[in-house]
Amino acid sequence: MGRFVVFEGGEGSGKSTQARLLAERWGALLTFEPGDTEVGRRLREILLSPETGELDERAEALLMAADRAHHVATVVNPALLRGRDVVCDRYVGSSIAYQGYGRGLDPHHVAALSAFATDGLRPDVVVLLEVPEEIAAERLAAAGKPDRMEAAGDEFHRRVAEGYRLQAAADPERWVVVDGSGSVEEVAARVVEAIEARGMGRADG
Ligand code: TYD
């Protein structure tokens, strides 16, 4: 089995950049949720396009879970089984933080839904990138037109951040919290150090 590393964090945390850098360093498969399959692309459009309008929060959670189920079954699991390392930009932690803490669904229900979707596949390490609210807001403002989630408001995103902190605190063996402020290179160095401290590094990496 390959190693399975997940990056989590709020909007503007820089995790997509860091996921890419780690995947390059390891020669790992880089993937993301929602939307990294053909079915997923269609689900992502419904989930994130502002044109979707109102979407019931349980329906939102189920569509995220549908994307995850298909992604795990057709991309992540086959790669891990071939011995390939996989770096995934968002996974179960996103659903618990956004649909659970953010939208207000019971986080245990959301976790159970994801456990069904993934057939129990859990990452070896989850890297949570944390940045102060002001930095995230600046990065987001520079990113252009907000999608459905980005447009959900400051209070929503504060609950998401709290949901992440609680998940990391509840499972310190799997989750590692990394300071996402500073330059891309500084953060990348922290990420590698944190992962290697868990015995997951690679001498030739
Ligand atoms: P994306 O464009 O990938 O943004 P980011 O760069 O912030 O990762 O958008 C993914 C959005 O979907 C993001 O707002 C978080 C949200 N999301 C959920 O609400 N639940 C989930 O389970 C996942 C995977 C993502």
PDB file of C-alpha atoms and ligand atoms in Angstrom:
ATOM      1  CA  MET A   1       0.000   0.000   0.000  1.00  0.00           C
ATOM      2  CA  GLY A   2       1.162   3.514  -0.787  1.00  0.00           C
ATOM      3  CA  ARG A   3       1.090   6.309   1.749  1.00  0.00           C
ATOM      4  CA  PHE A   4      -2.092   8.363   1.903  1.00  0.00           C
ATOM      5  CA  VAL A   5      -1.701  11.997   2.949  1.00  0.00           C
ATOM      6  CA  VAL A   6      -4.561  14.505   3.056  1.00  0.00           C
ATOM      7  CA  PHE A   7      -4.374  18.298   3.217  1.00  0.00           C
ATOM      8  CA  GLU A   8      -7.158  20.166   4.973  1.00  0.00           C
ATOM      9  CA  GLY A   9      -7.830  23.807   5.779  1.00  0.00           C
ATOM     10  CA  GLY A  10     -10.167  26.705   5.218  1.00  0.00           C
ATOM     11  CA  GLU A  11     -10.417  28.905   2.135  1.00  0.00           C
ATOM     12  CA  GLY A  12      -7.140  30.702   1.428  1.00  0.00           C
ATOM     13  CA  SER A  13      -5.081  28.403   3.659  1.00  0.00           C
ATOM     14  CA  GLY A  14      -2.727  27.587   0.787  1.00  0.00           C
ATOM     15  CA  LYS A  15      -3.296  23.844   1.087  1.00  0.00           C
ATOM     16  CA  SER A  16      -3.698  23.210  -2.656  1.00  0.00           C
ATOM     17  CA  THR A  17      -0.226  24.654  -3.290  1.00  0.00           C
ATOM     18  CA  GLN A  18       1.259  22.625  -0.445  1.00  0.00           C
ATOM     19  CA  ALA A  19      -0.471  19.424  -1.563  1.00  0.00           C
ATOM     20  CA  ARG A  20       1.033  19.894  -5.019  1.00  0.00           C
ATOM     21  CA  LEU A  21       4.532  20.503  -3.626  1.00  0.00           C
ATOM     22  CA  LEU A  22       4.450  17.397  -1.436  1.00  0.00           C
ATOM     23  CA  ALA A  23       3.125  15.285  -4.314  1.00  0.00           C
ATOM     24  CA  GLU A  24       5.983  16.547  -6.532  1.00  0.00           C
ATOM     25  CA  ARG A  25       8.521  15.823  -3.809  1.00  0.00           C
ATOM     26  CA  TRP A  26       7.302  12.251  -3.393  1.00  0.00           C
ATOM     27  CA  GLY A  27       6.302  11.571  -6.983  1.00  0.00           C
ATOM     28  CA  ALA A  28       2.853  10.863  -5.538  1.00  0.00           C
ATOM     29  CA  LEU A  29      -0.494  10.974  -7.283  1.00  0.00           C
ATOM     30  CA  LEU A  30      -2.050  14.388  -6.600  1.00  0.00           C
ATOM     31  CA  THR A  31      -5.803  14.410  -6.386  1.00  0.00           C
ATOM     32  CA  PHE A  32      -8.615  16.493  -4.872  1.00  0.00           C
ATOM     33  CA  GLU A  33     -12.232  16.602  -3.713  1.00  0.00           C
ATOM     34  CA  PRO A  34     -14.745  17.433  -4.854  1.00  0.00           C
ATOM     35  CA  GLY A  35     -14.412  16.905  -8.594  1.00  0.00           C
ATOM     36  CA  ASP A  36     -11.407  14.821  -9.614  1.00  0.00           C
ATOM     37  CA  THR A  37     -13.373  12.292 -11.703  1.00  0.00           C
ATOM     38  CA  GLU A  38     -15.786  12.721 -14.609  1.00  0.00           C
ATOM     39  CA  VAL A  39     -18.797  12.142 -12.352  1.00  0.00           C
ATOM     40  CA  GLY A  40     -17.126  14.296  -9.711  1.00  0.00           C
ATOM     41  CA  ARG A  41     -16.779  17.222 -12.117  1.00  0.00           C
ATOM     42  CA  ARG A  42     -20.540  17.221 -12.589  1.00  0.00           C
ATOM     43  CA  LEU A  43     -21.179  16.969  -8.852  1.00  0.00           C
ATOM     44  CA  ARG A  44     -18.684  19.753  -8.202  1.00  0.00           C
ATOM     45  CA  GLU A  45     -20.525  22.021 -10.606  1.00  0.00           C
ATOM     46  CA  ILE A  46     -23.764  21.521  -8.647  1.00  0.00           C
ATOM     47  CA  LEU A  47     -21.997  21.841  -5.310  1.00  0.00           C
ATOM     48  CA  LEU A  48     -19.974  24.982  -5.937  1.00  0.00           C
ATOM     49  CA  SER A  49     -21.661  26.993  -8.669  1.00  0.00           C
ATOM     50  CA  PRO A  50     -23.521  30.041  -7.310  1.00  0.00           C
ATOM     51  CA  GLU A  51     -26.110  29.247 -10.024  1.00  0.00           C
ATOM     52  CA  THR A  52     -27.209  26.210  -8.028  1.00  0.00           C
ATOM     53  CA  GLY A  53     -29.059  28.527  -5.666  1.00  0.00           C
ATOM     54  CA  GLU A  54     -30.543  26.952  -2.575  1.00  0.00           C
ATOM     55  CA  LEU A  55     -29.353  23.433  -1.791  1.00  0.00           C
ATOM     56  CA  ASP A  56     -30.598  21.567   1.252  1.00  0.00           C
ATOM     57  CA  GLU A  57     -27.676  20.858   3.608  1.00  0.00           C
ATOM     58  CA  ARG A  58     -28.354  17.123   3.755  1.00  0.00           C
ATOM     59  CA  ALA A  59     -28.429  17.018  -0.040  1.00  0.00           C
ATOM     60  CA  GLU A  60     -25.136  18.924  -0.039  1.00  0.00           C
ATOM     61  CA  ALA A  61     -23.599  16.386   2.366  1.00  0.00           C
ATOM     62  CA  LEU A  62     -24.827  13.477   0.256  1.00  0.00           C
ATOM     63  CA  LEU A  63     -23.457  14.948  -2.971  1.00  0.00           C
ATOM     64  CA  MET A  64     -20.050  15.486  -1.306  1.00  0.00           C
ATOM     65  CA  ALA A  65     -20.214  11.890  -0.102  1.00  0.00           C
ATOM     66  CA  ALA A  66     -21.165  10.667  -3.592  1.00  0.00           C
ATOM     67  CA  ASP A  67     -18.150  12.462  -5.057  1.00  0.00           C
ATOM     68  CA  ARG A  68     -15.937  10.907  -2.364  1.00  0.00           C
ATOM     69  CA  ALA A  69     -17.276   7.381  -2.855  1.00  0.00           C
ATOM     70  CA  HIS A  70     -16.617   7.469  -6.590  1.00  0.00           C
ATOM     71  CA  HIS A  71     -13.226   9.137  -6.130  1.00  0.00           C
ATOM     72  CA  VAL A  72     -12.024   6.602  -3.545  1.00  0.00           C
ATOM     73  CA  ALA A  73     -13.301   3.621  -5.508  1.00  0.00           C
ATOM     74  CA  THR A  74     -11.934   4.654  -8.903  1.00  0.00           C
ATOM     75  CA  VAL A  75      -8.854   6.794  -8.145  1.00  0.00           C
ATOM     76  CA  VAL A  76      -7.482   6.729  -4.596  1.00  0.00           C
ATOM     77  CA  ASN A  77      -7.855   3.089  -3.652  1.00  0.00           C
ATOM     78  CA  PRO A  78      -6.587   1.623  -6.935  1.00  0.00           C
ATOM     79  CA  ALA A  79      -3.488   3.870  -6.723  1.00  0.00           C
ATOM     80  CA  LEU A  80      -2.760   2.903  -3.101  1.00  0.00           C
ATOM     81  CA  LEU A  81      -3.209  -0.767  -3.951  1.00  0.00           C
ATOM     82  CA  ARG A  82      -0.650  -0.419  -6.754  1.00  0.00           C
ATOM     83  CA  GLY A  83       1.761   0.912  -4.124  1.00  0.00           C
ATOM     84  CA  ARG A  84       1.513   4.508  -5.296  1.00  0.00           C
ATOM     85  CA  ASP A  85       1.575   7.314  -2.720  1.00  0.00           C
ATOM     86  CA  VAL A  86      -1.498   9.548  -2.866  1.00  0.00           C
ATOM     87  CA  VAL A  87      -1.772  13.178  -1.773  1.00  0.00           C
ATOM     88  CA  CYS A  88      -5.349  14.401  -1.621  1.00  0.00           C
ATOM     89  CA  ASP A  89      -6.472  18.021  -1.401  1.00  0.00           C
ATOM     90  CA  ARG A  90      -9.477  17.724   1.011  1.00  0.00           C
ATOM     91  CA  TYR A  91     -11.207  14.569   2.217  1.00  0.00           C
ATOM     92  CA  VAL A  92     -13.503  13.490   5.075  1.00  0.00           C
ATOM     93  CA  GLY A  93     -12.309  16.297   7.342  1.00  0.00           C
ATOM     94  CA  SER A  94     -13.761  18.838   4.903  1.00  0.00           C
ATOM     95  CA  SER A  95     -17.222  17.306   5.111  1.00  0.00           C
ATOM     96  CA  ILE A  96     -17.125  17.233   8.917  1.00  0.00           C
ATOM     97  CA  ALA A  97     -15.890  20.839   9.055  1.00  0.00           C
ATOM     98  CA  TYR A  98     -18.121  22.333   6.308  1.00  0.00           C
ATOM     99  CA  GLN A  99     -21.324  20.263   6.273  1.00  0.00           C
ATOM    100  CA  GLY A 100     -21.073  19.414   9.978  1.00  0.00           C
ATOM    101  CA  TYR A 101     -19.778  22.431  11.884  1.00  0.00           C
ATOM    102  CA  GLY A 102     -20.382  24.942   9.094  1.00  0.00           C
ATOM    103  CA  ARG A 103     -23.881  24.004   7.918  1.00  0.00           C
ATOM    104  CA  GLY A 104     -24.919  22.634  11.308  1.00  0.00           C
ATOM    105  CA  LEU A 105     -25.451  18.936  10.577  1.00  0.00           C
ATOM    106  CA  ASP A 106     -24.492  16.528  13.364  1.00  0.00           C
ATOM    107  CA  PRO A 107     -20.734  15.923  12.811  1.00  0.00           C
ATOM    108  CA  HIS A 108     -21.197  12.266  13.831  1.00  0.00           C
ATOM    109  CA  HIS A 109     -23.763  11.765  11.079  1.00  0.00           C
ATOM    110  CA  VAL A 110     -21.465  13.386   8.545  1.00  0.00           C
ATOM    111  CA  ALA A 111     -18.579  11.183   9.727  1.00  0.00           C
ATOM    112  CA  ALA A 112     -20.768   8.078   9.391  1.00  0.00           C
ATOM    113  CA  LEU A 113     -21.780   9.103   5.882  1.00  0.00           C
ATOM    114  CA  SER A 114     -18.135   9.537   4.892  1.00  0.00           C
ATOM    115  CA  ALA A 115     -17.207   6.201   6.470  1.00  0.00           C
ATOM    116  CA  PHE A 116     -19.801   4.585   4.208  1.00  0.00           C
ATOM    117  CA  ALA A 117     -18.575   6.562   1.185  1.00  0.00           C
ATOM    118  CA  THR A 118     -14.929   5.581   1.689  1.00  0.00           C
ATOM    119  CA  ASP A 119     -15.627   2.033   2.852  1.00  0.00           C
ATOM    120  CA  GLY A 120     -13.509   2.985   5.862  1.00  0.00           C
ATOM    121  CA  LEU A 121     -10.387   4.152   3.998  1.00  0.00           C
ATOM    122  CA  ARG A 122      -8.580   6.604   6.272  1.00  0.00           C
ATOM    123  CA  PRO A 123      -5.501   8.704   5.553  1.00  0.00           C
ATOM    124  CA  ASP A 124      -2.173   7.968   7.272  1.00  0.00           C
ATOM    125  CA  VAL A 125      -1.727  11.662   7.997  1.00  0.00           C
ATOM    126  CA  VAL A 126      -3.950  14.731   7.744  1.00  0.00           C
ATOM    127  CA  VAL A 127      -2.084  18.033   7.468  1.00  0.00           C
ATOM    128  CA  LEU A 128      -4.229  20.911   8.692  1.00  0.00           C
ATOM    129  CA  LEU A 129      -2.963  24.260   7.432  1.00  0.00           C
ATOM    130  CA  GLU A 130      -3.968  27.078   9.708  1.00  0.00           C
ATOM    131  CA  VAL A 131      -3.725  30.751   8.781  1.00  0.00           C
ATOM    132  CA  PRO A 132      -5.016  33.789  10.652  1.00  0.00           C
ATOM    133  CA  GLU A 133      -8.426  34.952   9.404  1.00  0.00           C
ATOM    134  CA  GLU A 134      -6.998  38.213   7.981  1.00  0.00           C
ATOM    135  CA  ILE A 135      -4.450  36.414   5.801  1.00  0.00           C
ATOM    136  CA  ALA A 136      -7.087  33.985   4.499  1.00  0.00           C
ATOM    137  CA  ALA A 137      -9.413  36.919   3.727  1.00  0.00           C
ATOM    138  CA  GLU A 138      -6.655  38.734   1.798  1.00  0.00           C
ATOM    139  CA  ARG A 139      -5.797  35.654  -0.264  1.00  0.00           C
ATOM    140  CA  LEU A 140      -9.477  35.068  -1.007  1.00  0.00           C
ATOM    141  CA  ALA A 141     -10.115  38.641  -2.068  1.00  0.00           C
ATOM    142  CA  ALA A 142      -7.281  38.280  -4.567  1.00  0.00           C
ATOM    143  CA  ALA A 143      -8.798  35.052  -5.947  1.00  0.00           C
ATOM    144  CA  GLY A 144     -11.801  36.640  -7.660  1.00  0.00           C
ATOM    145  CA  LYS A 145     -15.449  35.615  -7.801  1.00  0.00           C
ATOM    146  CA  PRO A 146     -16.482  33.542  -4.747  1.00  0.00           C
ATOM    147  CA  ASP A 147     -18.076  30.092  -5.164  1.00  0.00           C
ATOM    148  CA  ARG A 148     -21.072  28.870  -3.093  1.00  0.00           C
ATOM    149  CA  MET A 149     -18.929  27.893  -0.098  1.00  0.00           C
ATOM    150  CA  GLU A 150     -16.700  30.957  -0.183  1.00  0.00           C
ATOM    151  CA  ALA A 151     -19.814  33.124  -0.251  1.00  0.00           C
ATOM    152  CA  ALA A 152     -21.253  31.495   2.894  1.00  0.00           C
ATOM    153  CA  GLY A 153     -20.101  34.298   5.210  1.00  0.00           C
ATOM    154  CA  ASP A 154     -17.585  34.964   8.003  1.00  0.00           C
ATOM    155  CA  GLU A 155     -19.540  33.195  10.738  1.00  0.00           C
ATOM    156  CA  PHE A 156     -19.798  30.052   8.614  1.00  0.00           C
ATOM    157  CA  HIS A 157     -16.046  30.081   8.022  1.00  0.00           C
ATOM    158  CA  ARG A 158     -15.333  30.640  11.708  1.00  0.00           C
ATOM    159  CA  ARG A 159     -17.372  27.526  12.505  1.00  0.00           C
ATOM    160  CA  VAL A 160     -15.480  25.609   9.811  1.00  0.00           C
ATOM    161  CA  ALA A 161     -12.147  26.654  11.365  1.00  0.00           C
ATOM    162  CA  GLU A 162     -13.391  25.579  14.800  1.00  0.00           C
ATOM    163  CA  GLY A 163     -14.564  22.259  13.331  1.00  0.00           C
ATOM    164  CA  TYR A 164     -11.053  21.654  12.005  1.00  0.00           C
ATOM    165  CA  ARG A 165      -9.413  22.518  15.329  1.00  0.00           C
ATOM    166  CA  LEU A 166     -11.708  20.099  17.157  1.00  0.00           C
ATOM    167  CA  GLN A 167     -11.003  17.268  14.707  1.00  0.00           C
ATOM    168  CA  ALA A 168      -7.246  17.810  15.007  1.00  0.00           C
ATOM    169  CA  ALA A 169      -7.424  17.890  18.804  1.00  0.00           C
ATOM    170  CA  ALA A 170      -9.556  14.739  18.927  1.00  0.00           C
ATOM    171  CA  ASP A 171      -7.155  12.675  16.781  1.00  0.00           C
ATOM    172  CA  PRO A 172      -3.605  13.962  17.354  1.00  0.00           C
ATOM    173  CA  GLU A 173      -2.068  10.684  16.121  1.00  0.00           C
ATOM    174  CA  ARG A 174      -3.402  11.273  12.616  1.00  0.00           C
ATOM    175  CA  TRP A 175      -3.743  15.053  12.410  1.00  0.00           C
ATOM    176  CA  VAL A 176      -0.858  17.486  12.367  1.00  0.00           C
ATOM    177  CA  VAL A 177      -1.479  21.222  12.537  1.00  0.00           C
ATOM    178  CA  VAL A 178       0.921  23.343  10.494  1.00  0.00           C
ATOM    179  CA  ASP A 179       1.219  27.130  10.569  1.00  0.00           C
ATOM    180  CA  GLY A 180       0.295  28.258   7.042  1.00  0.00           C
ATOM    181  CA  SER A 181       1.521  31.837   7.353  1.00  0.00           C
ATOM    182  CA  GLY A 182       4.707  33.011   5.656  1.00  0.00           C
ATOM    183  CA  SER A 183       6.123  32.181   2.249  1.00  0.00           C
ATOM    184  CA  VAL A 184       5.227  29.074   0.232  1.00  0.00           C
ATOM    185  CA  GLU A 185       8.765  27.737   0.841  1.00  0.00           C
ATOM    186  CA  GLU A 186       8.581  28.300   4.598  1.00  0.00           C
ATOM    187  CA  VAL A 187       5.265  26.493   4.845  1.00  0.00           C
ATOM    188  CA  ALA A 188       6.504  23.643   2.618  1.00  0.00           C
ATOM    189  CA  ALA A 189       9.505  23.149   4.916  1.00  0.00           C
ATOM    190  CA  ARG A 190       7.183  22.986   7.941  1.00  0.00           C
ATOM    191  CA  VAL A 191       4.980  20.438   6.194  1.00  0.00           C
ATOM    192  CA  VAL A 192       7.888  18.137   5.341  1.00  0.00           C
ATOM    193  CA  GLU A 193       9.281  18.443   8.855  1.00  0.00           C
ATOM    194  CA  ALA A 194       5.899  17.633  10.401  1.00  0.00           C
ATOM    195  CA  ILE A 195       5.370  14.600   8.178  1.00  0.00           C
ATOM    196  CA  GLU A 196       8.891  13.307   8.719  1.00  0.00           C
ATOM    197  CA  ALA A 197       8.469  13.692  12.454  1.00  0.00           C
ATOM    198  CA  ARG A 198       5.770  11.023  12.101  1.00  0.00           C
ATOM    199  CA  GLY A 199       8.191   8.652  10.479  1.00  0.00           C
ATOM    200  CA  MET A 200       6.522   9.132   7.094  1.00  0.00           C
ATOM    201  CA  GLY A 201       9.310  10.906   5.275  1.00  0.00           C
ATOM    202  CA  ARG A 202      11.442   9.343   2.639  1.00  0.00           C
ATOM    203  CA  ALA A 203      15.227   9.440   2.734  1.00  0.00           C
ATOM    204  CA  ASP A 204      15.505  10.063  -0.996  1.00  0.00           C
ATOM    205  CA  GLY A 205      12.625  12.572  -1.047  1.00  0.00           C
TER     206      GLY A 205
HETATM  207  P1  TYD B   1     -11.984  24.242  -4.037  1.00  0.00           P
HETATM  208  O1  TYD B   1     -12.161  25.127  -5.201  1.00  0.00           O
HETATM  209  O2  TYD B   1     -11.362  22.930  -4.220  1.00  0.00           O
HETATM  210  O3  TYD B   1     -11.372  25.138  -2.984  1.00  0.00           O
HETATM  211  P2  TYD B   1     -10.173  25.091  -2.032  1.00  0.00           P
HETATM  212  O4  TYD B   1      -9.054  25.669  -2.823  1.00  0.00           O
HETATM  213  O5  TYD B   1     -10.634  25.963  -0.924  1.00  0.00           O
HETATM  214  O6  TYD B   1      -9.981  23.647  -1.646  1.00  0.00           O
HETATM  215  O7  TYD B   1     -13.426  24.067  -3.393  1.00  0.00           O
HETATM  216  C1  TYD B   1     -13.784  23.094  -2.587  1.00  0.00           C
HETATM  217  C2  TYD B   1     -14.898  23.674  -1.742  1.00  0.00           C
HETATM  218  O8  TYD B   1     -15.780  22.613  -1.338  1.00  0.00           O
HETATM  219  C3  TYD B   1     -14.404  24.327  -0.486  1.00  0.00           C
HETATM  220  O9  TYD B   1     -15.164  25.471  -0.242  1.00  0.00           O
HETATM  221  C4  TYD B   1     -14.725  23.312   0.584  1.00  0.00           C
HETATM  222  C5  TYD B   1     -15.910  22.596   0.057  1.00  0.00           C
HETATM  223  N1  TYD B   1     -16.033  21.197   0.515  1.00  0.00           N
HETATM  224  C6  TYD B   1     -17.052  20.874   1.408  1.00  0.00           C
HETATM  225  O10 TYD B   1     -17.830  21.742   1.818  1.00  0.00           O
HETATM  226  N2  TYD B   1     -17.174  19.578   1.825  1.00  0.00           N
HETATM  227  C7  TYD B   1     -16.354  18.584   1.377  1.00  0.00           C
HETATM  228  O11 TYD B   1     -16.494  17.410   1.780  1.00  0.00           O
HETATM  229  C8  TYD B   1     -15.321  18.935   0.456  1.00  0.00           C
HETATM  230  C9  TYD B   1     -14.392  17.885  -0.068  1.00  0.00           C
HETATM  231  C10 TYD B   1     -15.192  20.253   0.051  1.00  0.00           C
END
